[in-house]
Amino acid sequence: MRGAMELEPELLLQEARENVEAAQSYRRELGHRLEGLREARRQGTLGKLLDERLVTLLQEVDTIEQETIKPLDDCQKLIEHGVNTAEDLVREGEIAMLGGVGEENEKLWSFTKKASHIQLDSLPEVPLLVDVPCLSAQLDDSILNIVKDHIFKHGTVASRPPVQIEELIEKPGGIIVRWCKVDDDFTAQDYRLQFRKCTSNHFEDVYVGSETEFIVLHIDPNVDYQFRVCARGDGRQEWSPWSVPQIGHSTLVPHEWTAGFEGYSLSSRRNIALRNDSESSGVLYSRAPTYFCGQTLTFRVETVGQPDRRDSIGVCAEKQDGYDSLQRDQAVCISTNGAVFVNGKEMTNQLPAVTSGSTVTFDIEAVTLGTTSNNEGGHFKLRVTISSNNREVVFDWLLDQSCGSLYFGCSFFYPGWKVLVF
């Protein structure tokens, strides 16, 4: 009886231990198989991605192992408890039988009663090996060839950048940067322009887009700036090498609006004017006559308010207080409805109405100096070109006297209009 009672629990216990060891060996096997991944690791992003994937797989292994080990541990504890109970019962029975039937009758009776309450024929069910999860790592070797192929094709070597800065043009408070493609085989999708002061160590992005020209504003006069540009090929994500940096500066005084006018709020650089809610009206002039013939004066409308036919954006020979608009003598301007006025008279030709984002430019050149015919009624003739929304008007502007430089100004009767000048 003792042999039969001891043999079966020991076999069950041994089988349970083997199951536990099998689960642990599967984990070690997975680690060995993942060892092949380490051979494909490279410094940088590839190695990081492989490490992250390995951590994820090992976490899955830990989850499966925890779910599997618990029922096996419970089964092992049950078997060990049964073995200990059977061993205690065997020792107690042997002691009871040594004394004989007569004198040890109480011990035999106690043993028999105890044995009857223990189910010696009930054995716990041990999971079969086929029911225990068998962990394995499935690694597709073809991914190594794919990664190898991409690595071999990654990166290019060029004798020079595909784009270079072509021209730097100074503007009052700004610099126009123009660039061009120098590699005929390179198809550019976007360009990226950066600049910095020559005394700075950090470049900053100022433009990203498909155009090949951009005006960089907020340029301090007589300060050297460095510019560089790169391009992104069609369908590519990475940027090309940078162009050779070019140094430029502007000697022109920045255009500024006159500060302190009650009806307008100005930016810190005083190149942006916002018509506020004040009931005060009148023309906001430039701080000084900083526009010279031969230059391009640009107004960019950032935001709009309610339009009025008396609104005006333009230039004039001199400041004249007491006027609500530049629609007067010795001035040329455009109204927000697109009407063009020369010395207070509305022209037949008209430009599109001004909207948010509209750019209005004035290009003025001297045509004649000195006395003109009396029929023309002027002594100084300027040729003016006003452009807006891809349309332009060209006309001659007659002044009473020559002007080496001109003021610019604006007037709006309703709040909300914001104008940048450069």
Short mmCIF file of N, CA and C in Angstrom, two decimals, residues 65-177:
data_model
loop_
_atom_site.label_atom_id
_atom_site.label_comp_id
_atom_site.label_asym_id
_atom_site.label_seq_id
_atom_site.Cartn_x
_atom_site.Cartn_y
_atom_site.Cartn_z
N GLU A 65 3.85 33.91 -19.70
CA GLU A 65 4.47 33.09 -18.65
C GLU A 65 3.70 33.23 -17.34
N GLN A 66 3.31 34.45 -17.00
CA GLN A 66 2.57 34.67 -15.76
C GLN A 66 1.23 33.96 -15.79
N GLU A 67 0.55 34.04 -16.96
CA GLU A 67 -0.75 33.38 -17.07
C GLU A 67 -0.62 31.86 -17.00
N THR A 68 0.51 31.33 -17.47
CA THR A 68 0.71 29.87 -17.52
C THR A 68 1.23 29.31 -16.20
N ILE A 69 2.15 30.02 -15.57
CA ILE A 69 2.81 29.52 -14.37
C ILE A 69 1.85 29.42 -13.18
N LYS A 70 0.89 30.33 -13.07
CA LYS A 70 0.02 30.34 -11.90
C LYS A 70 -0.75 29.03 -11.73
N PRO A 71 -1.47 28.53 -12.75
CA PRO A 71 -2.17 27.24 -12.55
C PRO A 71 -1.21 26.08 -12.29
N LEU A 72 0.00 26.14 -12.88
CA LEU A 72 0.97 25.08 -12.62
C LEU A 72 1.47 25.14 -11.18
N ASP A 73 1.69 26.37 -10.68
CA ASP A 73 2.11 26.52 -9.29
C ASP A 73 1.02 26.02 -8.34
N ASP A 74 -0.23 26.33 -8.66
CA ASP A 74 -1.34 25.87 -7.81
C ASP A 74 -1.42 24.34 -7.80
N CYS A 75 -1.22 23.74 -8.98
CA CYS A 75 -1.26 22.28 -9.07
C CYS A 75 -0.11 21.66 -8.28
N GLN A 76 1.07 22.28 -8.35
CA GLN A 76 2.22 21.75 -7.62
C GLN A 76 1.99 21.81 -6.12
N LYS A 77 1.43 22.91 -5.65
CA LYS A 77 1.14 23.02 -4.21
C LYS A 77 0.14 21.96 -3.76
N LEU A 78 -0.86 21.69 -4.59
CA LEU A 78 -1.87 20.68 -4.25
C LEU A 78 -1.24 19.29 -4.17
N ILE A 79 -0.36 18.98 -5.14
CA ILE A 79 0.30 17.68 -5.15
C ILE A 79 1.22 17.53 -3.95
N GLU A 80 1.99 18.60 -3.66
CA GLU A 80 2.91 18.52 -2.52
C GLU A 80 2.13 18.34 -1.21
N HIS A 81 0.97 18.98 -1.10
CA HIS A 81 0.14 18.80 0.09
C HIS A 81 -0.35 17.35 0.20
N GLY A 82 -0.75 16.78 -0.95
CA GLY A 82 -1.18 15.37 -0.96
C GLY A 82 -0.07 14.43 -0.58
N VAL A 83 1.14 14.66 -1.06
CA VAL A 83 2.30 13.83 -0.74
C VAL A 83 2.59 13.89 0.76
N ASN A 84 2.58 15.09 1.30
CA ASN A 84 2.86 15.23 2.75
C ASN A 84 1.78 14.53 3.59
N THR A 85 0.53 14.67 3.17
CA THR A 85 -0.57 14.00 3.91
C THR A 85 -0.41 12.49 3.87
N ALA A 86 -0.08 11.95 2.67
CA ALA A 86 0.08 10.49 2.52
C ALA A 86 1.26 9.99 3.35
N GLU A 87 2.38 10.73 3.36
CA GLU A 87 3.54 10.32 4.14
C GLU A 87 3.22 10.31 5.63
N ASP A 88 2.49 11.36 6.10
CA ASP A 88 2.10 11.39 7.52
C ASP A 88 1.21 10.19 7.87
N LEU A 89 0.30 9.83 6.96
CA LEU A 89 -0.61 8.73 7.20
C LEU A 89 0.13 7.40 7.23
N VAL A 90 1.13 7.25 6.33
CA VAL A 90 1.92 6.02 6.29
C VAL A 90 2.69 5.84 7.61
N ARG A 91 3.32 6.91 8.07
CA ARG A 91 4.10 6.80 9.33
C ARG A 91 3.18 6.49 10.52
N GLU A 92 2.01 7.11 10.53
CA GLU A 92 1.07 6.87 11.64
C GLU A 92 0.54 5.43 11.60
N GLY A 93 0.28 4.89 10.41
CA GLY A 93 -0.20 3.49 10.27
C GLY A 93 0.85 2.49 10.69
N GLU A 94 2.12 2.72 10.33
CA GLU A 94 3.19 1.81 10.71
C GLU A 94 3.35 1.76 12.23
N ILE A 95 3.24 2.90 12.90
CA ILE A 95 3.36 2.94 14.35
C ILE A 95 2.20 2.19 15.01
N ALA A 96 0.99 2.37 14.43
CA ALA A 96 -0.19 1.71 15.01
C ALA A 96 -0.11 0.19 14.87
N MET A 97 0.47 -0.29 13.75
CA MET A 97 0.51 -1.73 13.51
C MET A 97 1.62 -2.41 14.30
N LEU A 98 2.62 -1.69 14.75
CA LEU A 98 3.72 -2.30 15.49
C LEU A 98 3.29 -2.79 16.87
N GLY A 99 2.30 -2.18 17.44
CA GLY A 99 1.91 -2.52 18.81
C GLY A 99 1.01 -3.73 18.90
N GLY A 100 0.47 -4.24 17.79
CA GLY A 100 -0.45 -5.38 17.86
C GLY A 100 -1.88 -4.91 17.99
N VAL A 101 -2.77 -5.89 17.88
CA VAL A 101 -4.19 -5.55 17.83
C VAL A 101 -4.74 -5.22 19.20
N GLY A 102 -4.29 -5.93 20.22
CA GLY A 102 -4.91 -5.75 21.53
C GLY A 102 -4.52 -4.44 22.19
N GLU A 103 -3.21 -4.29 22.46
CA GLU A 103 -2.77 -3.13 23.26
C GLU A 103 -2.83 -1.81 22.51
N GLU A 104 -2.80 -1.88 21.20
CA GLU A 104 -2.83 -0.63 20.44
C GLU A 104 -4.14 -0.48 19.70
N ASN A 105 -5.18 -0.99 20.28
CA ASN A 105 -6.48 -0.95 19.63
C ASN A 105 -6.94 0.50 19.39
N GLU A 106 -6.69 1.36 20.37
CA GLU A 106 -7.12 2.75 20.19
C GLU A 106 -6.36 3.44 19.07
N LYS A 107 -5.04 3.17 18.96
CA LYS A 107 -4.27 3.79 17.87
C LYS A 107 -4.74 3.29 16.52
N LEU A 108 -5.01 1.94 16.44
CA LEU A 108 -5.50 1.43 15.15
C LEU A 108 -6.85 2.03 14.81
N TRP A 109 -7.71 2.14 15.85
CA TRP A 109 -9.02 2.72 15.59
C TRP A 109 -8.91 4.18 15.12
N SER A 110 -8.02 4.91 15.76
CA SER A 110 -7.82 6.31 15.37
C SER A 110 -7.26 6.41 13.95
N PHE A 111 -6.30 5.54 13.63
CA PHE A 111 -5.70 5.56 12.29
C PHE A 111 -6.72 5.21 11.24
N THR A 112 -7.52 4.14 11.52
CA THR A 112 -8.53 3.71 10.54
C THR A 112 -9.55 4.81 10.29
N LYS A 113 -9.97 5.48 11.38
CA LYS A 113 -10.94 6.56 11.22
C LYS A 113 -10.35 7.72 10.41
N LYS A 114 -9.08 8.07 10.67
CA LYS A 114 -8.44 9.16 9.95
C LYS A 114 -8.26 8.82 8.48
N ALA A 115 -7.88 7.56 8.20
CA ALA A 115 -7.65 7.14 6.82
C ALA A 115 -8.93 7.15 6.01
N SER A 116 -10.06 6.87 6.74
CA SER A 116 -11.33 6.82 6.01
C SER A 116 -11.77 8.21 5.53
N HIS A 117 -11.27 9.24 6.21
CA HIS A 117 -11.64 10.60 5.82
C HIS A 117 -10.70 11.19 4.74
N ILE A 118 -9.64 10.51 4.41
CA ILE A 118 -8.71 10.98 3.36
C ILE A 118 -8.97 10.20 2.09
N GLN A 119 -9.21 10.93 1.02
CA GLN A 119 -9.51 10.28 -0.27
C GLN A 119 -8.20 9.87 -0.92
N LEU A 120 -7.79 8.62 -0.59
CA LEU A 120 -6.52 8.15 -1.14
C LEU A 120 -6.59 7.79 -2.61
N ASP A 121 -7.79 7.66 -3.13
CA ASP A 121 -7.91 7.31 -4.55
C ASP A 121 -8.21 8.54 -5.42
N SER A 122 -8.17 9.77 -4.83
CA SER A 122 -8.45 11.00 -5.58
C SER A 122 -7.13 11.70 -5.91
N LEU A 123 -6.84 11.81 -7.18
CA LEU A 123 -5.58 12.43 -7.62
C LEU A 123 -5.88 13.72 -8.40
N PRO A 124 -5.10 14.78 -8.17
CA PRO A 124 -5.30 16.03 -8.92
C PRO A 124 -4.95 15.84 -10.39
N GLU A 125 -5.65 16.62 -11.21
CA GLU A 125 -5.41 16.54 -12.65
C GLU A 125 -4.24 17.45 -13.01
N VAL A 126 -3.23 16.88 -13.65
CA VAL A 126 -2.04 17.64 -14.07
C VAL A 126 -2.15 17.95 -15.56
N PRO A 127 -1.96 19.24 -15.96
CA PRO A 127 -2.05 19.58 -17.39
C PRO A 127 -1.05 18.78 -18.22
N LEU A 128 -1.52 18.36 -19.37
CA LEU A 128 -0.62 17.66 -20.29
C LEU A 128 0.32 18.68 -20.93
N LEU A 129 1.47 18.20 -21.37
CA LEU A 129 2.43 19.09 -22.02
C LEU A 129 1.85 19.79 -23.24
N VAL A 130 0.95 19.10 -23.93
CA VAL A 130 0.36 19.72 -25.13
C VAL A 130 -0.56 20.86 -24.78
N ASP A 131 -1.02 20.89 -23.51
CA ASP A 131 -1.90 21.98 -23.09
C ASP A 131 -1.14 23.18 -22.54
N VAL A 132 0.16 23.02 -22.31
CA VAL A 132 0.98 24.12 -21.81
C VAL A 132 1.47 24.96 -22.99
N PRO A 133 1.32 26.31 -22.93
CA PRO A 133 1.78 27.15 -24.04
C PRO A 133 3.25 26.89 -24.36
N CYS A 134 3.51 26.78 -25.64
CA CYS A 134 4.88 26.55 -26.12
C CYS A 134 5.33 27.81 -26.85
N LEU A 135 6.15 28.63 -26.21
CA LEU A 135 6.56 29.90 -26.78
C LEU A 135 7.62 29.69 -27.85
N SER A 136 7.47 30.45 -28.94
CA SER A 136 8.47 30.41 -30.01
C SER A 136 8.48 31.76 -30.70
N ALA A 137 9.62 32.13 -31.26
CA ALA A 137 9.78 33.41 -31.96
C ALA A 137 9.77 33.17 -33.46
N GLN A 138 8.87 33.87 -34.15
CA GLN A 138 8.79 33.77 -35.61
C GLN A 138 9.51 34.97 -36.21
N LEU A 139 10.64 34.78 -36.80
CA LEU A 139 11.44 35.85 -37.39
C LEU A 139 11.52 35.64 -38.90
N ASP A 140 11.09 36.68 -39.63
CA ASP A 140 11.12 36.62 -41.08
C ASP A 140 12.48 37.12 -41.56
N ASP A 141 13.29 36.21 -42.08
CA ASP A 141 14.64 36.59 -42.52
C ASP A 141 14.63 37.57 -43.68
N SER A 142 13.52 37.63 -44.43
CA SER A 142 13.48 38.53 -45.59
C SER A 142 13.57 39.99 -45.19
N ILE A 143 13.17 40.32 -43.93
CA ILE A 143 13.23 41.71 -43.50
C ILE A 143 14.66 42.21 -43.45
N LEU A 144 15.59 41.29 -43.17
CA LEU A 144 17.00 41.70 -43.15
C LEU A 144 17.46 42.14 -44.53
N ASN A 145 17.03 41.43 -45.55
CA ASN A 145 17.39 41.81 -46.92
C ASN A 145 16.75 43.13 -47.31
N ILE A 146 15.50 43.33 -46.86
CA ILE A 146 14.82 44.59 -47.18
C ILE A 146 15.53 45.76 -46.52
N VAL A 147 15.86 45.61 -45.23
CA VAL A 147 16.56 46.68 -44.52
C VAL A 147 17.92 46.94 -45.14
N LYS A 148 18.61 45.86 -45.50
CA LYS A 148 19.93 46.00 -46.11
C LYS A 148 19.83 46.78 -47.43
N ASP A 149 18.80 46.50 -48.20
CA ASP A 149 18.62 47.17 -49.48
C ASP A 149 18.36 48.66 -49.29
N HIS A 150 17.56 49.00 -48.29
CA HIS A 150 17.27 50.41 -48.02
C HIS A 150 18.51 51.14 -47.51
N ILE A 151 19.29 50.46 -46.69
CA ILE A 151 20.51 51.09 -46.16
C ILE A 151 21.48 51.38 -47.29
N PHE A 152 21.62 50.44 -48.22
CA PHE A 152 22.54 50.65 -49.33
C PHE A 152 22.12 51.81 -50.22
N LYS A 153 20.80 52.08 -50.29
CA LYS A 153 20.30 53.16 -51.14
C LYS A 153 20.17 54.48 -50.38
N HIS A 154 20.35 54.42 -49.04
CA HIS A 154 20.13 55.61 -48.23
C HIS A 154 21.30 56.58 -48.35
N GLY A 155 20.98 57.88 -48.50
CA GLY A 155 22.02 58.90 -48.55
C GLY A 155 22.54 59.12 -49.96
N THR A 156 22.92 60.36 -50.22
CA THR A 156 23.49 60.72 -51.51
C THR A 156 24.69 61.61 -51.30
N VAL A 157 25.55 61.65 -52.26
CA VAL A 157 26.72 62.52 -52.24
C VAL A 157 26.63 63.45 -53.45
N ALA A 158 26.70 64.75 -53.20
CA ALA A 158 26.60 65.73 -54.29
C ALA A 158 27.84 66.62 -54.26
N SER A 159 28.30 66.99 -55.43
CA SER A 159 29.46 67.88 -55.51
C SER A 159 29.12 69.29 -55.11
N ARG A 160 27.82 69.65 -55.18
CA ARG A 160 27.37 70.98 -54.77
C ARG A 160 25.87 70.91 -54.48
N PRO A 161 25.35 71.83 -53.69
CA PRO A 161 23.91 71.83 -53.40
C PRO A 161 23.09 72.08 -54.66
N PRO A 162 21.87 71.56 -54.71
CA PRO A 162 21.05 71.73 -55.92
C PRO A 162 20.46 73.12 -56.08
N VAL A 163 20.58 73.97 -55.05
CA VAL A 163 20.00 75.31 -55.11
C VAL A 163 20.98 76.29 -54.46
N GLN A 164 21.05 77.49 -55.05
CA GLN A 164 21.94 78.52 -54.53
C GLN A 164 21.22 79.86 -54.50
N ILE A 165 21.64 80.73 -53.58
CA ILE A 165 21.09 82.08 -53.52
C ILE A 165 21.62 82.88 -54.71
N GLU A 166 20.70 83.52 -55.42
CA GLU A 166 21.05 84.22 -56.65
C GLU A 166 21.23 85.71 -56.45
N GLU A 167 20.41 86.30 -55.58
CA GLU A 167 20.44 87.76 -55.46
C GLU A 167 19.88 88.18 -54.10
N LEU A 168 20.49 89.22 -53.53
CA LEU A 168 20.00 89.86 -52.32
C LEU A 168 19.74 91.32 -52.64
N ILE A 169 18.51 91.79 -52.44
CA ILE A 169 18.13 93.16 -52.79
C ILE A 169 17.69 93.87 -51.51
N GLU A 170 18.33 94.97 -51.22
CA GLU A 170 18.00 95.68 -49.99
C GLU A 170 16.69 96.44 -50.15
N LYS A 171 15.94 96.45 -49.08
CA LYS A 171 14.69 97.19 -48.98
C LYS A 171 14.70 97.93 -47.65
N PRO A 172 13.89 98.98 -47.52
CA PRO A 172 13.80 99.64 -46.21
C PRO A 172 13.24 98.67 -45.16
N GLY A 173 14.10 98.30 -44.22
CA GLY A 173 13.67 97.38 -43.18
C GLY A 173 13.57 95.94 -43.62
N GLY A 174 14.12 95.60 -44.77
CA GLY A 174 14.02 94.23 -45.26
C GLY A 174 15.04 93.92 -46.34
N ILE A 175 15.13 92.66 -46.72
CA ILE A 175 16.00 92.20 -47.80
C ILE A 175 15.24 91.17 -48.62
N ILE A 176 15.17 91.39 -49.93
CA ILE A 176 14.57 90.41 -50.83
C ILE A 176 15.62 89.36 -51.17
N VAL A 177 15.30 88.11 -50.92
CA VAL A 177 16.22 87.00 -51.20
C VAL A 177 15.66 86.22 -52.39
#
